[in-house]
XYZ file of C-alpha atoms in Angstrom:
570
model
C -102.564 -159.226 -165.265
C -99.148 -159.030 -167.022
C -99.014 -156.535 -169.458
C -97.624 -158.585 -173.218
C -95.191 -157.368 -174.484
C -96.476 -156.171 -178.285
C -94.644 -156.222 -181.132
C -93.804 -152.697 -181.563
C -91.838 -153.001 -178.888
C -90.373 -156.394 -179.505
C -88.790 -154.494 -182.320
C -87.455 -151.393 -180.124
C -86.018 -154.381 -178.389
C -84.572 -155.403 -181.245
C -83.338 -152.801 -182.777
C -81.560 -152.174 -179.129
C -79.926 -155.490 -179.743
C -78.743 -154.467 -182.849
C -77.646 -151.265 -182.029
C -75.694 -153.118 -178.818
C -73.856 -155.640 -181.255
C -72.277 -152.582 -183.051
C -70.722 -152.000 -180.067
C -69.563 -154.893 -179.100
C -65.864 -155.246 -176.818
C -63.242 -156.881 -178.628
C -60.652 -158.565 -176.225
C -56.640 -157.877 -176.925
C -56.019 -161.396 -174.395
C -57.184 -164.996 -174.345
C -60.209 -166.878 -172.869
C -59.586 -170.583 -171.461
C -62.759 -172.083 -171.690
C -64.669 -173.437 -169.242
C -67.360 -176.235 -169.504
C -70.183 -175.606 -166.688
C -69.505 -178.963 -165.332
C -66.090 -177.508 -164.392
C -66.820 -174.453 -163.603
C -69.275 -175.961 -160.591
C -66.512 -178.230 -159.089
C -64.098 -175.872 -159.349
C -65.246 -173.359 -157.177
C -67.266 -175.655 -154.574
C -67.409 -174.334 -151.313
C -67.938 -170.706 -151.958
C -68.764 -167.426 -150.130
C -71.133 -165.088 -150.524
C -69.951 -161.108 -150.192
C -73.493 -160.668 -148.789
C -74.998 -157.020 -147.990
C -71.713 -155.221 -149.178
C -72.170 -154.273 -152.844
C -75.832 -155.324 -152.868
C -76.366 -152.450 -150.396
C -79.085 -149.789 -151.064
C -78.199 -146.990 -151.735
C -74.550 -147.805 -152.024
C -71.680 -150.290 -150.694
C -71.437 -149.235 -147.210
C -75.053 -147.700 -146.818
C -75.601 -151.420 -144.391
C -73.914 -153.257 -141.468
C -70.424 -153.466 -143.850
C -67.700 -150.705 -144.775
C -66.493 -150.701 -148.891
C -64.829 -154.287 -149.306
C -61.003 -154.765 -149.301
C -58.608 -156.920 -151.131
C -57.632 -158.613 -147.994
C -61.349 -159.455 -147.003
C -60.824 -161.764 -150.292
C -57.438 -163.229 -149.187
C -58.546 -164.292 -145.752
C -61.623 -166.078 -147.452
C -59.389 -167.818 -149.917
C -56.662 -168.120 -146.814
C -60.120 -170.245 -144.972
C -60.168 -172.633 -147.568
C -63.254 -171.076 -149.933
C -62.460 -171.366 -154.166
C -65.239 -168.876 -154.961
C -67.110 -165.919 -153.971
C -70.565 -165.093 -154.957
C -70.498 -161.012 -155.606
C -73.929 -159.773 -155.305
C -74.058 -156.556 -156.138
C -77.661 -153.638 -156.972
C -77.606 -151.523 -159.667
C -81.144 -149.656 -159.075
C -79.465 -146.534 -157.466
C -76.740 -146.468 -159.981
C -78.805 -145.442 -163.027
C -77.914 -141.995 -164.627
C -80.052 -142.545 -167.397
C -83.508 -143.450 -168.021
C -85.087 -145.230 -171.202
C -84.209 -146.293 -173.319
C -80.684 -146.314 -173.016
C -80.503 -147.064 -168.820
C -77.072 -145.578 -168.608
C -75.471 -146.905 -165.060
C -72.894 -144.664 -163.596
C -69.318 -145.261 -165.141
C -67.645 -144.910 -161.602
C -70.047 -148.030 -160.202
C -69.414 -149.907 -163.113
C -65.160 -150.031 -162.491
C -66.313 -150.513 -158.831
C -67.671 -153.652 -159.682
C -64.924 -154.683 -162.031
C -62.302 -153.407 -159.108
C -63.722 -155.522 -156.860
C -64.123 -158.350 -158.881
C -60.404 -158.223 -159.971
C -59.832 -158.540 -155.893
C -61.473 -161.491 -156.042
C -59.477 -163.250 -159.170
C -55.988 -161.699 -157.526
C -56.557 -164.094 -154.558
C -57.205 -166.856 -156.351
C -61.022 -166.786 -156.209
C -63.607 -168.061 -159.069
C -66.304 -165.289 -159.069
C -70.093 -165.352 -159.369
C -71.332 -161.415 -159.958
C -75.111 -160.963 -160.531
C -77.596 -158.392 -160.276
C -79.105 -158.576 -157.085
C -82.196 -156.431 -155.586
C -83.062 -154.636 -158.481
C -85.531 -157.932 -158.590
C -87.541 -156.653 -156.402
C -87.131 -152.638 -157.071
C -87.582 -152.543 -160.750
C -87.666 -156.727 -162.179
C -90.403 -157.612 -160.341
C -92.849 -159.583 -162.913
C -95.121 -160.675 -159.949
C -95.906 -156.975 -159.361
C -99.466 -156.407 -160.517
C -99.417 -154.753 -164.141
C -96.172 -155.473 -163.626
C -94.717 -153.168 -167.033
C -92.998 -156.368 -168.618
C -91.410 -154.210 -171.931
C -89.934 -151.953 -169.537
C -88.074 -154.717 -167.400
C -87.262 -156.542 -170.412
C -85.524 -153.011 -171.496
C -83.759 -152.448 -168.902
C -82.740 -156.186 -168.057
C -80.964 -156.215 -171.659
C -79.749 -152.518 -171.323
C -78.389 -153.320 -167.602
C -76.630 -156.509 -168.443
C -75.114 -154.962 -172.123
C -73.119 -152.782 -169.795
C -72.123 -155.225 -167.120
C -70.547 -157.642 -170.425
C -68.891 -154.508 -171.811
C -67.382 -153.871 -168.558
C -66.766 -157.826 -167.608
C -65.834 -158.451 -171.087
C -62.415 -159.538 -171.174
C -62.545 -160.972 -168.044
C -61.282 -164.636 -167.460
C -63.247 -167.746 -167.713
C -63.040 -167.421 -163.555
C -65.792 -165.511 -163.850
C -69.355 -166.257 -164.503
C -72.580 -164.293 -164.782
C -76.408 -165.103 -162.807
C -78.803 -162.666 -164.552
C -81.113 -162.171 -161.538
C -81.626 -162.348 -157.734
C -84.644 -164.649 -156.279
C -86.645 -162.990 -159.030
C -90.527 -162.989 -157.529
C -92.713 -165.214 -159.376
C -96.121 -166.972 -158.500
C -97.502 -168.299 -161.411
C -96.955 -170.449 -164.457
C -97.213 -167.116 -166.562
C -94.755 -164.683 -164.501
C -92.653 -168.165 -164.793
C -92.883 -167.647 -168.913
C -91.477 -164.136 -168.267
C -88.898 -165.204 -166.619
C -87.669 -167.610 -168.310
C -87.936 -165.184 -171.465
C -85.409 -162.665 -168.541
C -83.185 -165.491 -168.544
C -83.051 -165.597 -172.626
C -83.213 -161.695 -172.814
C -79.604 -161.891 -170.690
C -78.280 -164.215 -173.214
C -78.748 -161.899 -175.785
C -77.291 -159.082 -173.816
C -74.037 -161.118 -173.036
C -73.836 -162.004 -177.065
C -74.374 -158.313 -178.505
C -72.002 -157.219 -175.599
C -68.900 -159.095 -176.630
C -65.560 -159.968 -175.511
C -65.672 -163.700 -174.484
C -69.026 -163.221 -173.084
C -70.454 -166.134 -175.463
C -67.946 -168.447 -174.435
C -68.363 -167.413 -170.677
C -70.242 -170.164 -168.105
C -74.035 -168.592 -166.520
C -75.951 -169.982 -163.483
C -79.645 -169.212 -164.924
C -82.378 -169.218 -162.399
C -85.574 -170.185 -161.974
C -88.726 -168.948 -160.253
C -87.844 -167.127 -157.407
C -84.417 -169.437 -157.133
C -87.009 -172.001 -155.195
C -86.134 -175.346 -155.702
C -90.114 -176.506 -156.314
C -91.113 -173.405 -158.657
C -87.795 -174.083 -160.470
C -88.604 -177.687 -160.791
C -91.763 -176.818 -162.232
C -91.564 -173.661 -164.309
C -88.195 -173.479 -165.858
C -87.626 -173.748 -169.311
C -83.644 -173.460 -170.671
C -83.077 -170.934 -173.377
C -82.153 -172.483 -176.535
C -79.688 -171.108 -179.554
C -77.078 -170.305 -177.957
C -73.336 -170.508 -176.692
C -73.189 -170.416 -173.313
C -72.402 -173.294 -171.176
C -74.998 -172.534 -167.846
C -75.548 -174.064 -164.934
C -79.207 -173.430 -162.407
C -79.301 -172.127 -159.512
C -81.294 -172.080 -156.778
C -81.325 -170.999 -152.905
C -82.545 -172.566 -150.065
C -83.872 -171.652 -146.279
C -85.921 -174.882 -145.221
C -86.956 -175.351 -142.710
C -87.856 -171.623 -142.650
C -88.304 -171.435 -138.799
C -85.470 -173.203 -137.985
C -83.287 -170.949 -140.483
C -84.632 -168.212 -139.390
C -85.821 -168.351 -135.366
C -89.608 -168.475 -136.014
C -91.885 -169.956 -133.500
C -89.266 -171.004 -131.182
C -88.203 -173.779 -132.957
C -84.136 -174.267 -131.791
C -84.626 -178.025 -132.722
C -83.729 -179.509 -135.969
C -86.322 -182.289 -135.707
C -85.019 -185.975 -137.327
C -88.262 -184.921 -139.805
C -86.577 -181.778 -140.917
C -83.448 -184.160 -141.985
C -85.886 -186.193 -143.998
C -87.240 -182.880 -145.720
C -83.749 -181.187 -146.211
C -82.260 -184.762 -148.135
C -85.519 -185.273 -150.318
C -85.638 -181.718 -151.589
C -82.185 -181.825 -152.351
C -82.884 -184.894 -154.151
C -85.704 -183.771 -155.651
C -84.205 -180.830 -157.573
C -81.236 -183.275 -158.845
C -83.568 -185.920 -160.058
C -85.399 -183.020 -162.183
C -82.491 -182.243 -163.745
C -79.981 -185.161 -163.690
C -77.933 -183.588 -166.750
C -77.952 -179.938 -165.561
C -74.785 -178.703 -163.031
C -76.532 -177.623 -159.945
C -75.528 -174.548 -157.448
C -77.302 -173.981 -154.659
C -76.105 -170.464 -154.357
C -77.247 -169.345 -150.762
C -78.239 -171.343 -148.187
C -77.677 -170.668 -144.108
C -77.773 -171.133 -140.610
C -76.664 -168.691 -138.770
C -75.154 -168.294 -135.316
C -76.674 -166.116 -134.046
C -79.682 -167.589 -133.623
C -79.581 -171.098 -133.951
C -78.302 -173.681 -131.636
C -74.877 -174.930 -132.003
C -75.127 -179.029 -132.211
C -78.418 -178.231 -134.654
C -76.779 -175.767 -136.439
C -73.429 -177.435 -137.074
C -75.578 -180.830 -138.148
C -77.705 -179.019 -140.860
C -74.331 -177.227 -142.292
C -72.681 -180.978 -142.082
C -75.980 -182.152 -143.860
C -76.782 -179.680 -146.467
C -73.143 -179.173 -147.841
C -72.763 -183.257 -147.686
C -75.938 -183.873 -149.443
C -74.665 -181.132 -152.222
C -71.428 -182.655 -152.724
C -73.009 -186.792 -153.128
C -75.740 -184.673 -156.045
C -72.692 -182.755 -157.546
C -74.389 -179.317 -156.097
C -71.796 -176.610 -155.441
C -72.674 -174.237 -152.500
C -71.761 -170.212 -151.590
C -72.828 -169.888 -147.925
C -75.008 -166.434 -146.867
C -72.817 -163.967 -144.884
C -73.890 -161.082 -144.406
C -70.503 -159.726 -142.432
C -72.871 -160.691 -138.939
C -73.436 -164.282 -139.738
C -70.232 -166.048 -139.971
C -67.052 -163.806 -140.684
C -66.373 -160.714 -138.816
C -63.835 -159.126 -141.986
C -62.603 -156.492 -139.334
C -61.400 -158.952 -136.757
C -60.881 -162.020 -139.106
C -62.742 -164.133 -136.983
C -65.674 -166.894 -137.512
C -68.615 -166.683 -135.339
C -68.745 -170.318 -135.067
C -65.203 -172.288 -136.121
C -66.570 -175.209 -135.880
C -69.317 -174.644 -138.500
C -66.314 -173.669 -141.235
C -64.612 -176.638 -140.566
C -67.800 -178.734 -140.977
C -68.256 -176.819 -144.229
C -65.001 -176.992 -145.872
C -64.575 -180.698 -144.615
C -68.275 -181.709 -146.162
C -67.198 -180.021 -149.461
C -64.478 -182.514 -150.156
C -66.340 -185.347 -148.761
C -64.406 -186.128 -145.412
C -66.774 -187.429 -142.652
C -67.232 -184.791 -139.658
C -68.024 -186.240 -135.951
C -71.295 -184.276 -134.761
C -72.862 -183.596 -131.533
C -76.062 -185.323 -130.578
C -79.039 -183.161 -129.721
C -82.283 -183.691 -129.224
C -84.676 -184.177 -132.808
C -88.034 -184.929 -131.524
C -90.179 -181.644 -132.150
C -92.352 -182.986 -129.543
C -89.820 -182.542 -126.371
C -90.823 -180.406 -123.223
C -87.069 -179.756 -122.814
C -83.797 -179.770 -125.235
C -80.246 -181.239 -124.747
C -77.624 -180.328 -126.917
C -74.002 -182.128 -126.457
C -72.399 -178.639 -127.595
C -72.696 -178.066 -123.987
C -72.114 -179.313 -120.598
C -74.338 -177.438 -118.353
C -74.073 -177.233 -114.385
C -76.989 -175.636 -112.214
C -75.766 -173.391 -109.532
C -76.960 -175.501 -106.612
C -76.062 -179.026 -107.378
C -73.181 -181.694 -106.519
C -70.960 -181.490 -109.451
C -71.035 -185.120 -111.172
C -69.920 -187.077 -114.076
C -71.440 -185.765 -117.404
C -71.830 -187.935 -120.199
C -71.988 -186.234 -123.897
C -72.767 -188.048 -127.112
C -70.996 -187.659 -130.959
C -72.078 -189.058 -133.874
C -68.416 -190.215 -134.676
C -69.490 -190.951 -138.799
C -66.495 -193.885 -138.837
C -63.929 -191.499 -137.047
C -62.439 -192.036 -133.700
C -61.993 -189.806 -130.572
C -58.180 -188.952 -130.716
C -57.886 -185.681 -127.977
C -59.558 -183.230 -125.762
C -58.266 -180.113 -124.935
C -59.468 -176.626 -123.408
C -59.318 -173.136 -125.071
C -55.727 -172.655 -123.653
C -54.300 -175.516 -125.190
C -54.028 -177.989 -122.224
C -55.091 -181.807 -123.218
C -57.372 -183.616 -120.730
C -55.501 -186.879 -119.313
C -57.995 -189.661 -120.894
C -59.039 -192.344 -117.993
C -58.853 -189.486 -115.180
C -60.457 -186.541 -117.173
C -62.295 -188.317 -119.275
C -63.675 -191.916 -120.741
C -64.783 -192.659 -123.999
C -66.749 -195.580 -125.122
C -67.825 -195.550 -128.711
C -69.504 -192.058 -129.167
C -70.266 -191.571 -125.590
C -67.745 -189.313 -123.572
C -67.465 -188.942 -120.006
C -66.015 -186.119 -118.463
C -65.527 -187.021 -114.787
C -66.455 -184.804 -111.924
C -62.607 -184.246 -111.055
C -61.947 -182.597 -114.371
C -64.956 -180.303 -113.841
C -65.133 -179.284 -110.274
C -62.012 -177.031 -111.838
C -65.145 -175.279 -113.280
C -68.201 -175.728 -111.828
C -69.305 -176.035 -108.007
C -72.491 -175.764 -106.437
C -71.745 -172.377 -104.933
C -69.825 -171.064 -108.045
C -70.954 -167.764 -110.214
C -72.848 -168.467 -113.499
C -71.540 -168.268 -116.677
C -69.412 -169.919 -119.527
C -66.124 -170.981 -117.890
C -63.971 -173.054 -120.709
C -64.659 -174.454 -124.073
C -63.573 -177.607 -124.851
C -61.882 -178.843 -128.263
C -62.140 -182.676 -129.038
C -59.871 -183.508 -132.220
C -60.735 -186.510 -134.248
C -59.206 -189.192 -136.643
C -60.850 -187.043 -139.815
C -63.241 -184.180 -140.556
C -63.605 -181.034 -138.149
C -63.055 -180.288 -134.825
C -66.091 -180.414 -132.288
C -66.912 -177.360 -129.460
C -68.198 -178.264 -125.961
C -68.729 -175.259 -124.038
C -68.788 -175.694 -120.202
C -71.698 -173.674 -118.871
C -72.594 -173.018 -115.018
C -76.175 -171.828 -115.324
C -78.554 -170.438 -112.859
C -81.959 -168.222 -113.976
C -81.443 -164.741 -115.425
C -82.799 -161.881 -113.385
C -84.708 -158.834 -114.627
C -84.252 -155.139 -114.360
C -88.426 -154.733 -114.322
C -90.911 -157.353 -114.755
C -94.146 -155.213 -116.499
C -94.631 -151.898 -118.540
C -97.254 -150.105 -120.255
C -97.059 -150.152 -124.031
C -96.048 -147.179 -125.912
C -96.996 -147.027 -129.846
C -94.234 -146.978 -131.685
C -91.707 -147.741 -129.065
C -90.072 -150.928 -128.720
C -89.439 -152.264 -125.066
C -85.820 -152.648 -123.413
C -85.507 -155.274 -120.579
C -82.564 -154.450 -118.235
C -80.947 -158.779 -117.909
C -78.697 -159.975 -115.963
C -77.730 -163.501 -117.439
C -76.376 -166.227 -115.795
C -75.346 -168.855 -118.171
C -75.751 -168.375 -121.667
C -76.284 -164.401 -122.943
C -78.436 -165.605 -125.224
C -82.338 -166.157 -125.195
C -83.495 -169.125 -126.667
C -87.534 -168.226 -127.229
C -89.848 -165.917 -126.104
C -93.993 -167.576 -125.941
C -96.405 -164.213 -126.574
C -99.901 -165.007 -124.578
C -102.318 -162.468 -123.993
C -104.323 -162.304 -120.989
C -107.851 -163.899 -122.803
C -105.533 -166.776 -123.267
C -105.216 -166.374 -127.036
C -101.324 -166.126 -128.704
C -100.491 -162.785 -129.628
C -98.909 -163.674 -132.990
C -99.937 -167.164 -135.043
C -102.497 -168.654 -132.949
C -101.955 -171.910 -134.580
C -98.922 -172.229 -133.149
C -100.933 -173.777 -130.110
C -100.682 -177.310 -132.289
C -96.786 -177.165 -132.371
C -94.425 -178.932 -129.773
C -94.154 -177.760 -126.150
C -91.239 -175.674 -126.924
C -92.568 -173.355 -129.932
C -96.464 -173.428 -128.984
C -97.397 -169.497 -128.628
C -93.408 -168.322 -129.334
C -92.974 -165.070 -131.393
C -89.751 -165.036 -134.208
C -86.558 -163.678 -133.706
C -86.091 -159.904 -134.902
C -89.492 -159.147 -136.234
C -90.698 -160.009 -133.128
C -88.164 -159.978 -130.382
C -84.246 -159.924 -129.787
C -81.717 -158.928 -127.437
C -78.501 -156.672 -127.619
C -75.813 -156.870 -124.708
C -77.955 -156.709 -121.255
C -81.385 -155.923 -122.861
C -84.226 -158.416 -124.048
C -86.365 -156.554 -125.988
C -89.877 -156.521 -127.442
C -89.928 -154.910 -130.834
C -92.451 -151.719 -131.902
C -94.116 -154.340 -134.055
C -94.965 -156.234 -130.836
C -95.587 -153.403 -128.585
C -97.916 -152.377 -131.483
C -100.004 -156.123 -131.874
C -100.186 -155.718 -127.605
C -101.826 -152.278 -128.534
C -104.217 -153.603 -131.025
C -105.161 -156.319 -129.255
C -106.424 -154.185 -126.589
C -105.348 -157.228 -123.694
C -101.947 -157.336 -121.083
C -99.629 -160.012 -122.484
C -96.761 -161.962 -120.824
C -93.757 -162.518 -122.643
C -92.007 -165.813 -120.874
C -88.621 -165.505 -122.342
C -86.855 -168.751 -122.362
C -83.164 -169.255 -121.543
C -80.949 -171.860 -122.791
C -80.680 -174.976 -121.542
C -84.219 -175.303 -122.359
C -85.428 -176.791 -119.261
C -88.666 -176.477 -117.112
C -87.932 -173.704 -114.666
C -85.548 -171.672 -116.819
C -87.811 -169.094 -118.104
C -88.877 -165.519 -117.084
C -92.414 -163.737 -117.526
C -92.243 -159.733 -118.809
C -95.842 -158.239 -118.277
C -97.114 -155.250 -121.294
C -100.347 -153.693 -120.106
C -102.739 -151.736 -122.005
């Protein structure tokens, strides 16, 4: 159960408040204000500054050094208006209750950085971030609810007396996918979401005046259709937020699936929908949502950006996509994983049709095409290859490779509607049935509007392995000596054990050909450079299961026949 809060210490609370108001920050400048409704499509499309200040311990304790001005610069120079600034305060306390002092020197951290952001022309979204899980967590049982509501007011009192005079650029979210499970945590929350309010009031400046994305139960679109409540009495214009990772396995390389089925389309539109039509007067930002490329396919991938930022734009949604400096922007090289998928983005945001790849949408497929690819087996007569675009009203206008020369239409290529041809001339500069495996060209095909499209030119052949069985070791994950020869990328790996029963989710036996038995990316499996690997957490289940299990990785193209079998023994 929730512990209530009683009234003794609804007045500690409130004498807190008061004690906070005499404090208040008076601002020397002046405050353009901003009405929610503004704020949203001004700073649609928008980054996020994922696992960077929102680090624990400290910025720079994860896979990202300290943040730079210029990191800022080149996302403005990409064509973002906003950054979303998560950043944790847990480790940052120097004082306890009931004061909850946070260290001075993180504090102008936060309001250095966020002055980064409004130099290059950014709107800014700053929140607290996973102190909902390390000390905000309402779900926890006998979850202390006076203390969080403490330290929730004493946390954001600071962050307004630091923020205070900031512009009308910036705006406050009180929270991070708080955890909630029931209509009564939801009550809490919702009180969270008032309690940061009053924090922002008593802290002064323009802080009243200043636009909030409030959130809901953890930031799901469902809970938060069901369970929030809006503060009343007082200033602030506020907008909701919410996040969204549907379909989870796709998202995040569970169960093999690499397909974006033509029923996950029909989910992703309807909950967008769904959300809007509960609140058809309220802005709407969907502040996180991704797919990343590192593990998801490139024609699925680039269609559910294309469709999630689209569908946000028709229900007047602004979006920050997830990066956590691996996902999409590499801030020491300046480079995007996936170019293509920015372009989609940016060109979705302001409503300009994109031209996507076909791929193939039934979750019931023994094998996957993808027209992100052209792929040649080692072995065959090189031949035409015909790859499909859905051109959205647009028109083919050029193809040309990496290096910038443009394929001669009629004897490098045909194109008839959507369908393109590339003719067995242009590729035998390529491929050939003798020829080594592996990516040879990429291919850049220009339209009349919207982004460009990526065809990468593969000559494939099966991977070979270092070893094919092991013992399992507790505790020890398993590297794979690979030699690829296509694609250095696995697409799935199917976990049986020897009595014929799946090592993880069992159930997965009732999914599609292609994910029946599969483990999930990471938790389960991955691969760095030449080495598939097994993680401890699978060595482990091998362990406990007291049975030999084959691991048949599969490679990409998803075909019969391209797939290798890894043996663990007990």
């Amino acid at each position: 159960m929730l512990k209530p809060t009683g009234v003794l210490a609804l007045a500690h609370v409130f004498g807190l408040l008061q004690g906070a108001a005499l404090a208040a920050v008076e601002c020397a400048g002046t405050f353009d204000p901003i009405s929610a409704s503004e704020y949203v499509a001004a700073i649609n499309p928008g980054w996020n500054l994922g696992n960077t200040l929102d680090a624990t311990p400290n910025e720079g304790s994860w896979n990202n050094p300290p943040v730079q001005a210029v990191t800022f610069q080149d996302i403005k120079a990409a064509g973002f208006n906003s950054v979303r600034i998560p950043v944790t305060y847990a480790d940052h306390f120097t004082g306890t209750s009931p004061g909850w002092a946070i260290d001075a020197d993180w504090l102008q951290r936060v309001s250095d950085v966020v002055d980064m952001a409004l130099d290059a022309g950014l709107y800014v979204l700053t929140n607290v971030h996973h102190d909902s899980w390390q000390w905000a967590d309402v779900s926890v049982a006998g979850a202390n609810l006076t203390a969080i509501e403490e330290r929730m007011y004493q946390t954001w009192s600071q962050i307004g007396k630091k923020l205070a005079c900031k512009s009308s650029s910036v705006a406050f979210e009180p929270i991070n996918e708080p955890p909630v499970n029931t209509q009564e945590q939801a009550t809490e929350l919702n009180k969270l979401n008032s309690i940061f309010l009053d924090a922002l009031k008593d802290s002064g400046g323009f802080n009243t005046q200043r636009v909030v994305t409030l959130v809901g139960p953890s930031m799901d679109s469902i809970k938060t259709s069901q369970w929030f409540e809006a503060p009343t009495g007082y200033d602030n214009p506020w907008a909701l937020q919410y996040h969204y990772y549907s379909p989870y396995d796709f998202v995040f390389g569970a169960w093999g699936k690499t397909i974006l089925s033509s029923d996950d389309i029909a989910t992703i539109e309807n909950d967008l929908e769904n959300i809007r039509a509960n609140f058809t007067d309220v802005p709407l930002v969907l502040g996180e949502f991704d797919a990343s490329p590192i593990n998801t396919e490139p024609a699925a991938r680039r269609k559910y950006m294309d469709l999630v930022v689209r569908k946000a734009k028709e229900l007047d949604t602004a979006i920050f996509v997830w990066d956590n400096g691996l996902d999409h922007f590499d801030r020491s090289t300046k480079k995007w994983k996936d170019p293509q998928s920015l372009e989609i983005l940016l060109s979705a945001a302001a409503g300009v049709s994109n031209s996507l790849a076909t791929y193939t949408t039934d979750a019931s497929a023994t094998e996957q095409s993808s027209s992100a690819y052209v792929f040649h087996k080692v072995g065959d007569a090189v031949t035409d290859e015909t790859i499909s675009f859905a051109l959205n009203g647009n028109t083919l206008k050029s193809i040309a490779t990496e290096e910038g020369a443009a394929l001669t239409p009629s004897a490098d290529y045909t194109a008839s509607g959507g369908d393109i041809t590339l003719k067995s001339s242009f590729l035998s500069t390529y491929f050939s049935s003798s020829g080594a495996p592996g990516s040879k060209v990429n291919l850049t095909l220009t339209f009349s509007a919207g982004a460009t499209a990526a065809v990468n030119l593969v000559q494939w052949d099966l991977p070979t392995l270092g070893s094919t069985s092991s013992k399992a070791v507790s505790g020890a994950e398993v590297r794979i000596p690979v030699t690829w020869a296509g694609i250095h990328q696995p697409a799935a790996v199917k976990m049986r054990r020897d009595d014929g029963v799946y090592l993880f989710d069992d159930w997965t036996q009732y999914l599609g050909p292609l994910q029946a038995g599969r483990g999930t990316y990471d938790g389960q499996w991955n691969w760095a450079g030449d080495y598939l690997i097994l993680t401890a957490a699978t060595v482990d289940a091998v362990i406990a299961a007291g049975v030999p299990t084959t691991f048949t990785f599969d490679f990409f193209p998803r075909v019969p026949g391209n797939s290798l079998n890894y043996t663990l023994t007990v």
